[in-house]
XYZ file of C-alpha atoms in Angstrom:
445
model
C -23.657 8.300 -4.339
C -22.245 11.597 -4.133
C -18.581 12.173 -4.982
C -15.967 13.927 -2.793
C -13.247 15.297 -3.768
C -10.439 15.400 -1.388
C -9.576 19.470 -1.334
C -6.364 19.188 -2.772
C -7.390 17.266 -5.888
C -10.428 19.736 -6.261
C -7.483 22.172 -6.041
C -5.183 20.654 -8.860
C -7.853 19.581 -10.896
C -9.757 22.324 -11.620
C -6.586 24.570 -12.105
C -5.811 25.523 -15.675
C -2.639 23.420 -15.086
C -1.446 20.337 -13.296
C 1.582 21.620 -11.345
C 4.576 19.742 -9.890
C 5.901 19.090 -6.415
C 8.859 17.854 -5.372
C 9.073 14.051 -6.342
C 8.793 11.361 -3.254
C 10.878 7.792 -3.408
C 8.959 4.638 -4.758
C 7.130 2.506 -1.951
C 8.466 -0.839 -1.288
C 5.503 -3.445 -0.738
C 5.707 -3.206 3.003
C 5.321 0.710 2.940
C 2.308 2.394 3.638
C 0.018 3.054 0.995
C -0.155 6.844 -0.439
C -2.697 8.673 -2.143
C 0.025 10.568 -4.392
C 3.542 9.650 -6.118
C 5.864 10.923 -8.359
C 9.267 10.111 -9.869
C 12.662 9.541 -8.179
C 15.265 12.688 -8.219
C 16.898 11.051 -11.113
C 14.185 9.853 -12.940
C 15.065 12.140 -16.194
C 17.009 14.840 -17.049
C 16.350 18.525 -17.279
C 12.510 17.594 -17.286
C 10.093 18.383 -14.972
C 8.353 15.563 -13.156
C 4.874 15.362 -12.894
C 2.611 14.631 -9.343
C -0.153 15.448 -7.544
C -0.072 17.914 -4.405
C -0.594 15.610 -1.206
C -2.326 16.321 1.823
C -0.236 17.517 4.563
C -0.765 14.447 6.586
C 1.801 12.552 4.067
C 4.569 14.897 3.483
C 6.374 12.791 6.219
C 6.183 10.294 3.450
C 8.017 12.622 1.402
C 11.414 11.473 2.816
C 14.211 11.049 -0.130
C 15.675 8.318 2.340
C 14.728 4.432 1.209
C 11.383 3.586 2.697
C 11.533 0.855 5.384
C 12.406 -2.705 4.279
C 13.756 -1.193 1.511
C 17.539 -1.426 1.059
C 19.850 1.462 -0.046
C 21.216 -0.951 -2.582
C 17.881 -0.766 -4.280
C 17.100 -4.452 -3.406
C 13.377 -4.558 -2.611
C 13.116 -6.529 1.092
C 10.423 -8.193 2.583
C 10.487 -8.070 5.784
C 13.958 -9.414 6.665
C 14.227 -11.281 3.225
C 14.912 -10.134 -0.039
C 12.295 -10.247 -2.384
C 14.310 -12.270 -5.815
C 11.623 -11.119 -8.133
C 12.570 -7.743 -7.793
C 16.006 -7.672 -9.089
C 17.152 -7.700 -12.738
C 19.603 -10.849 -13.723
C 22.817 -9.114 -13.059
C 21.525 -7.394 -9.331
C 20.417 -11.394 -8.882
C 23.875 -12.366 -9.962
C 25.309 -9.565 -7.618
C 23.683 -10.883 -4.467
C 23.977 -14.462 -5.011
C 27.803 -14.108 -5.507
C 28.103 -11.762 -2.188
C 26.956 -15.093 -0.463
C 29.842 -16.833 -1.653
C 27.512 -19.061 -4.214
C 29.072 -18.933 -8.449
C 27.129 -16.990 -10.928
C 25.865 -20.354 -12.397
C 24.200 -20.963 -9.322
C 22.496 -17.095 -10.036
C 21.186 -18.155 -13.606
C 19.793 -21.899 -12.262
C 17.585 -19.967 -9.933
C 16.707 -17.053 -12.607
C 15.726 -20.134 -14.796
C 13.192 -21.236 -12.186
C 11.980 -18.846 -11.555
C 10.798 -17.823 -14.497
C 11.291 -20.455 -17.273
C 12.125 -23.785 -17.662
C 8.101 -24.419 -17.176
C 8.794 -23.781 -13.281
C 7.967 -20.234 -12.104
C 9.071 -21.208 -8.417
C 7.284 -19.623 -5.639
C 8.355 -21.646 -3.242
C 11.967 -22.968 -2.305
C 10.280 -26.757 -2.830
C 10.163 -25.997 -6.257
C 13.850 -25.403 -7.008
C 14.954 -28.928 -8.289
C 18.436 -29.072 -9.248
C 20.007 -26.636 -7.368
C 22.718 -27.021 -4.628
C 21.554 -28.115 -1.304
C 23.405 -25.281 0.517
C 22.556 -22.756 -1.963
C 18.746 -23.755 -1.479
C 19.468 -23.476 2.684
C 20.504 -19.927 1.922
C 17.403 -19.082 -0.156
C 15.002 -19.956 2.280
C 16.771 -18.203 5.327
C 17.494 -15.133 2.995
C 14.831 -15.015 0.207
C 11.089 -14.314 -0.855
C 9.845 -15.471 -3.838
C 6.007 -14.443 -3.535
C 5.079 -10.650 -3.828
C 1.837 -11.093 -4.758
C -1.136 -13.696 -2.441
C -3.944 -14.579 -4.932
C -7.204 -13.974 -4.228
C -10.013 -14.806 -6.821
C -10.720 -15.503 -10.360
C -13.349 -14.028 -12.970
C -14.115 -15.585 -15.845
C -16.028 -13.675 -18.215
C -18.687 -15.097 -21.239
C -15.670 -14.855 -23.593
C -13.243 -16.535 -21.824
C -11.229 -13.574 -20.341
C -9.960 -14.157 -17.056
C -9.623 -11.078 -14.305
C -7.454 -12.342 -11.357
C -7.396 -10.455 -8.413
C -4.559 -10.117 -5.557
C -4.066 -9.290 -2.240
C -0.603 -7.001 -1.917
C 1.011 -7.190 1.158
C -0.324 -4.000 2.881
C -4.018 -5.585 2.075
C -4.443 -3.317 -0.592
C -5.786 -5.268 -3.752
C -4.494 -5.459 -7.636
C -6.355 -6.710 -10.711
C -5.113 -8.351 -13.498
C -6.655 -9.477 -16.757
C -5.939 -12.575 -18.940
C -6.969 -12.031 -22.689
C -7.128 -15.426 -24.814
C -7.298 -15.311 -28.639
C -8.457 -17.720 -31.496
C -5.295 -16.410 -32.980
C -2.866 -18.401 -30.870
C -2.408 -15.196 -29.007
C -2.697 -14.721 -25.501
C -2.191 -11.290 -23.525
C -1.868 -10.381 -19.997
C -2.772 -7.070 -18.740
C -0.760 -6.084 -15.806
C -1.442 -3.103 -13.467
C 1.565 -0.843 -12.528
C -0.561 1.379 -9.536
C -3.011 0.962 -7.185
C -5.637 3.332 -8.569
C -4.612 5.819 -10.901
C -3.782 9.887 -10.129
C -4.450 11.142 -13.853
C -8.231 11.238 -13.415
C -9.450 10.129 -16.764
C -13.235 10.687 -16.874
C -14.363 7.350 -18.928
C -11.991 5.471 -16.689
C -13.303 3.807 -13.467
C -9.851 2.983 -11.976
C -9.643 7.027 -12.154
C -12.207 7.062 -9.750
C -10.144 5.824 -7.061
C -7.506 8.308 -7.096
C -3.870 6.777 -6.315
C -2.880 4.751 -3.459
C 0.581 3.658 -4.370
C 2.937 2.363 -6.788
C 3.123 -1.373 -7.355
C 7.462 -2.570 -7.232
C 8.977 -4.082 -9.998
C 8.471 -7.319 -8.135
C 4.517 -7.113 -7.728
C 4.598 -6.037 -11.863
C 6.311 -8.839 -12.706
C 4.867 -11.638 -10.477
C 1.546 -10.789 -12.421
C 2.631 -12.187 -15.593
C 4.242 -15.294 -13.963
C 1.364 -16.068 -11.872
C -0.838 -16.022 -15.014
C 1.705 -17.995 -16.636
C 1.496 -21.156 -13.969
C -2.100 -20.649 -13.333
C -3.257 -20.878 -17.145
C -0.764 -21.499 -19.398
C -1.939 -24.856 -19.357
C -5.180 -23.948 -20.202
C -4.439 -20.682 -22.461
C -1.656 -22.148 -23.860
C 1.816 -19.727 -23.943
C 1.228 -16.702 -22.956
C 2.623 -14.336 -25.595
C 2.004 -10.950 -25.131
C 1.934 -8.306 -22.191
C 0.418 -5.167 -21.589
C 0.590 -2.004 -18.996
C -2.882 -1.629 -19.345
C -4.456 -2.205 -16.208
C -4.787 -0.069 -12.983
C -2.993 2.964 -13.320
C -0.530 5.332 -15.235
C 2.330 3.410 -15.900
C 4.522 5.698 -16.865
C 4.053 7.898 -13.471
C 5.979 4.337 -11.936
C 8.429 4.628 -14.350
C 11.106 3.014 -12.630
C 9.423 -0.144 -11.957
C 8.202 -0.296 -15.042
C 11.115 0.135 -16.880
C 12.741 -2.377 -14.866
C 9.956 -4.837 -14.596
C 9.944 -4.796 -19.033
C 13.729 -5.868 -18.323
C 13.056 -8.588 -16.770
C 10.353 -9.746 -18.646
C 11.995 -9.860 -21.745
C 15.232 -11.285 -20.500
C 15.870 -14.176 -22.387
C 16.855 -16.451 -20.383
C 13.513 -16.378 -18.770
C 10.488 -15.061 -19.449
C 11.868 -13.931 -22.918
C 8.923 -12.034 -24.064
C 9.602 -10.705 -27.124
C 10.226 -6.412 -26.524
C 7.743 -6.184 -29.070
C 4.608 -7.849 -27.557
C 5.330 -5.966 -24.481
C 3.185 -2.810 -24.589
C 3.235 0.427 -22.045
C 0.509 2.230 -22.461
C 0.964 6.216 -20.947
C -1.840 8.897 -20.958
C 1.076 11.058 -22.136
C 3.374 12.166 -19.952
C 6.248 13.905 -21.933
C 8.921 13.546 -20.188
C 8.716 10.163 -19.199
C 7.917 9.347 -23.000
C 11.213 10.521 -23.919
C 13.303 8.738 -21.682
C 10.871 5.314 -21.920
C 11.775 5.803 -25.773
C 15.520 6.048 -24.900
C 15.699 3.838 -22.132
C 13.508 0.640 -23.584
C 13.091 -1.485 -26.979
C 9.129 -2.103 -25.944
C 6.862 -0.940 -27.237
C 4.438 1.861 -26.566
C 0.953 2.863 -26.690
C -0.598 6.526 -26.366
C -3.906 7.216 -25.341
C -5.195 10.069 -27.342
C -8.957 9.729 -26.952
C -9.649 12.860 -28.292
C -8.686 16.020 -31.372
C -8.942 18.762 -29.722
C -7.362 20.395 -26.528
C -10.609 21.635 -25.578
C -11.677 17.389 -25.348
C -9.204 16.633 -23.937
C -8.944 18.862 -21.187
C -12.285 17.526 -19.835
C -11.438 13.889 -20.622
C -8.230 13.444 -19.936
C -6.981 16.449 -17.441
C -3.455 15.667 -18.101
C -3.509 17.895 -21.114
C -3.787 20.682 -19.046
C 0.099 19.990 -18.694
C 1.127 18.308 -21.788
C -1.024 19.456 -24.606
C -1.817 17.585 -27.755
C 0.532 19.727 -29.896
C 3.578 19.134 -27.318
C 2.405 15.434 -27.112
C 2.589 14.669 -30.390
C 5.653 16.725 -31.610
C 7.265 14.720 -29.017
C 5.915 11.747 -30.688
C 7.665 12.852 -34.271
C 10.610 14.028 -32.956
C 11.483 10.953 -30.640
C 10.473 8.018 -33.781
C 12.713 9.911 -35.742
C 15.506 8.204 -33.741
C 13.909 4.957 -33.847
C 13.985 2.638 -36.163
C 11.294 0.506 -37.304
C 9.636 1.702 -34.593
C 5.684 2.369 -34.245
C 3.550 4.320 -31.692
C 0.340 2.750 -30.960
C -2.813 5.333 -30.454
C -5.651 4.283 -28.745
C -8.707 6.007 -29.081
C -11.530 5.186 -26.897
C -14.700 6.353 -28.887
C -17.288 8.588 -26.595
C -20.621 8.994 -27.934
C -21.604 12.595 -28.603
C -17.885 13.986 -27.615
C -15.104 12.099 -30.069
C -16.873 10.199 -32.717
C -17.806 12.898 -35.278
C -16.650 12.786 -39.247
C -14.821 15.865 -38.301
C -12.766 14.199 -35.203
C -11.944 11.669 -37.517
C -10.326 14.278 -39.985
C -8.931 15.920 -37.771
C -6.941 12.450 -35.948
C -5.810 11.987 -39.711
C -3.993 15.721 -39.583
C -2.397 14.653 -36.020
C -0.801 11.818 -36.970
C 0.823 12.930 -39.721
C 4.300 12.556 -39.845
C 4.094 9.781 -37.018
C 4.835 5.706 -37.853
C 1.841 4.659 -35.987
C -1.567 1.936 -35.305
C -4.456 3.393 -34.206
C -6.567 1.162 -31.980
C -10.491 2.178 -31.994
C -12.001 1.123 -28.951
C -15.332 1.031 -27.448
C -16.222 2.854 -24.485
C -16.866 0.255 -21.268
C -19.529 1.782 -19.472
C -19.430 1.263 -15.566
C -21.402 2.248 -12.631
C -21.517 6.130 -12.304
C -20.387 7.303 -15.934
C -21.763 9.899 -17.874
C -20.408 8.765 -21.327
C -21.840 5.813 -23.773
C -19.942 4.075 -26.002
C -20.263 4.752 -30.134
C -22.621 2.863 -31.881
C -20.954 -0.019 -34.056
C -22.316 1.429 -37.277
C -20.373 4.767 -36.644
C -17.165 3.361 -35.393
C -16.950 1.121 -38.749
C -17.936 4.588 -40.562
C -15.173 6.392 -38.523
C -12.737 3.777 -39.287
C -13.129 3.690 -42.889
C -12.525 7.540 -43.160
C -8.944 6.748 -41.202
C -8.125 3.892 -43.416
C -9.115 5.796 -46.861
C -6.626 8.655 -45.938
C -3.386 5.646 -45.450
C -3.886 5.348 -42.001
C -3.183 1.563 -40.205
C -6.515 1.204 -38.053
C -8.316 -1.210 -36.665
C -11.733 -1.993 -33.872
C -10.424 -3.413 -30.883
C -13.383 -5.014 -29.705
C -14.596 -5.194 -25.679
C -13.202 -8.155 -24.044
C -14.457 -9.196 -20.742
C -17.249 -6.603 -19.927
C -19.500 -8.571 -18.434
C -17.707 -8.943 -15.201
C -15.975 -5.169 -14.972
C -12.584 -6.752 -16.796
C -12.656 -4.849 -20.260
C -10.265 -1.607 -21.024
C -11.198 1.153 -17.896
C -13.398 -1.204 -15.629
C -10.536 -2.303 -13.096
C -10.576 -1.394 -9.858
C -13.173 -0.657 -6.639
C -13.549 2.893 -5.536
C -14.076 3.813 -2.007
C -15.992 5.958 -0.990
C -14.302 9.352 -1.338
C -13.643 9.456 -5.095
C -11.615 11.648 -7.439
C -13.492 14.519 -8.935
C -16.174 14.303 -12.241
C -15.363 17.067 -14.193
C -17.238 20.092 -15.272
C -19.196 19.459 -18.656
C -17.893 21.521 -21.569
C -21.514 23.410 -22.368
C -21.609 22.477 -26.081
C -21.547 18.712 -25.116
C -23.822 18.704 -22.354
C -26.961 18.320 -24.884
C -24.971 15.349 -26.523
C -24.252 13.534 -23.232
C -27.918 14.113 -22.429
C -29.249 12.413 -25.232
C -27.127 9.591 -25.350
C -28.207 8.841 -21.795
């Protein structure tokens, strides 16, 4: 199948640099979707924000007033209802008490709905709680942002579960279990993905919108009642699914809040993992901002690389990326980045890449994460043979570094690392071939 670009990505893309535009408000999950986004007014200080140039079709979209159904409070609505899984324990506390109800009543419902084994989504399921109170919540409250749709189980037990959002647009999310005792859940943050990463099939659809704190959130308590009684506890969470989540970084800040809250989910901060593509800015503040932790892909050593692989560079080069990196983890501490490194045949898997990763991350507390290329329908990269991934591993580890193979999970049925999502039809651009890796890419095909 041919790919289209839509002009104005061919536009940004192939520039020597991503530019900005003026940012445009989050959408609520009755909004319309959009093919572009980027961060509130206030999203960071004296930074510049990054987005994608949208067709003139949606700058009425562009509005800096709250979108429809969305309150100026910052409640998230639905419909005429306000949607409880989108509001941090004291904004929950806030609302139930401007009904007239006590703040106990605010942390019995918090409770159900996301511990005490309950993870209401209905108002049936709210045992315990006063009969009025209960009235109030089902004239005045949603507890469902999210309408399941299927489930995939792969060979090796990982589970991809897909939803149906409320403007029909559809999510996936990815259930990891481990021998360990350890179980993750993947959660997607967009709808697609803007940032274009060529090894990445979610890239391929290009953005349609961000997902609301609410529709984060709900992902990890939905796996939680549908499996945890088959997974056992679920015990870990990561931002790893469809799209950047940094470029939603308000709903992903706010959705890590409330998943660590203890009083009810009560992950630990530490087992919850954003992963960013590396968007400065947003780095800094997620550093300042949040306790979680956070995971880098670098996925390549040299600008030229990454420039092809991961166009995003084009605005925030490796230097700046990871002088960020050692400047910021100065000021935290105990505190280590996570670098994952997804290994390309031909392109990033060379003894001298390896050497040169070692140089990069000096001076930065860090993990590095080797991980094998997912192929998927349409790609022009293949993954690293196991043989050279061991040998590039050992030449990390000799030189002090913490490594390790993160091994495909799920592949078999398009749920591993960079298989989420279904493109359309019109697709985001495949990038121009550096010429001394064309021969390389040849051969490994």
């Amino acid at each position: 199948m041919k790919l289209i670009p839509w002009p104005w990505m061919r536009r940004q893309l192939f520039s020597p640099f991503l530019t900005s535009l003026s940012p445009i408000p989050s959408t609520s999950v009755n909004s319309p979707p959009l093919t572009t986004h980027s961060l509130s007014p206030h999203s960071f200080s004296n930074a510049r924000s990054l987005s994608i140039s949208a067709p003139a079709t949606l700058q009425s979209s562009l509005s800096p007033t709250p979108p429809e159904g969305q309150e100026n409070s910052g409640i998230l609505m639905k419909g005429s209802k306000v949607l409880l899984k989108g509001m941090r324990y004291h904004e929950l506390e806030k609302w139930v008490q401007s009904h007239g109800y006590r703040p106990a009543q605010a942390l019995m419902l918090w409770k159900r709905l996301y511990g005490n084994n309950i993870w209401a989504h209905y108002n049936e399921e709210l045992e315990g709680l006063n009969k009025d109170f209960k009235g109030m919540l089902a004239e005045r409250a949603e507890f469902k942002a999210l309408h399941f749709k299927d489930m995939i189980t792969a060979s090796d037990g990982t589970k991809k579960i897909l939803f149906t959002l409320e403007d029909g647009l559809v999510i996936e999310t990815v259930i990891i279990p481990c021998r360990r005792g350890r179980t993750t859940v993947c959660v997607s943050s967009q709808v697609g993905c803007a940032m274009n990463c060529q090894f990445c099939y979610t890239g391929r659809m290009g953005l349609k919108r961000n997902l609301s704190a609410a529709e984060i959130v709900e992902q990890a308590v939905f796996a939680r009642r549908l499996l945890s009684h088959e997974v056992g506890s679920i015990t870990n969470v990561v931002f790893m699914g469809m799209g950047e989540p940094l470029h939603n970084i308000e709903n992903v800040i706010k959705a890590a809040d409330i998943l660590v809250d203890e009083h009810g989910l009560h992950f630990s901060p530490r087992k919850v993992t954003i992963s960013t593509s590396g968007l400065v800015p947003q780095i800094k503040r997620f550093l300042k901002e949040s306790n979680c932790a956070l995971a880098v892909s670098l996925n390549a050593t040299t600008d030229e690389v990454r420039n092809w692989v991961m166009p995003i560079n084009r605005k925030y080069n490796l230097g700046l990326l990871l002088d960020t990196l050692r400047e910021e983890l100065c000021l935290k501490h105990n505190y280590k980045v996570l670098f994952e490194y997804v290994m390309l045949a031909g392109v990033n898997d060379s003894i001298e890449d390896a050497k040169r990763l070692i140089d990069l991350v000096q001076g930065i507390p860090c993990k590095i994460n080797l991980i094998s290329f997912n192929p998927h329908c349409g790609s022009q990269f293949k993954p690293t043979s196991e043989e050279k991934m061991i040998q590039f591993r050992n030449i990390l580890a000799e030189a002090g570094c913490v490594v390790f193979l993160r091994p495909s999970r799920g592949d078999d049925q398009m749920a591993a690392c960079g298989q989420l999502g279904k493109p359309g039809e019109i697709q985001a651009p495949v990038l121009k071939v550096p010429a001394k890796f064309r021969t390389a890419l040849e051969a490994s095909v």
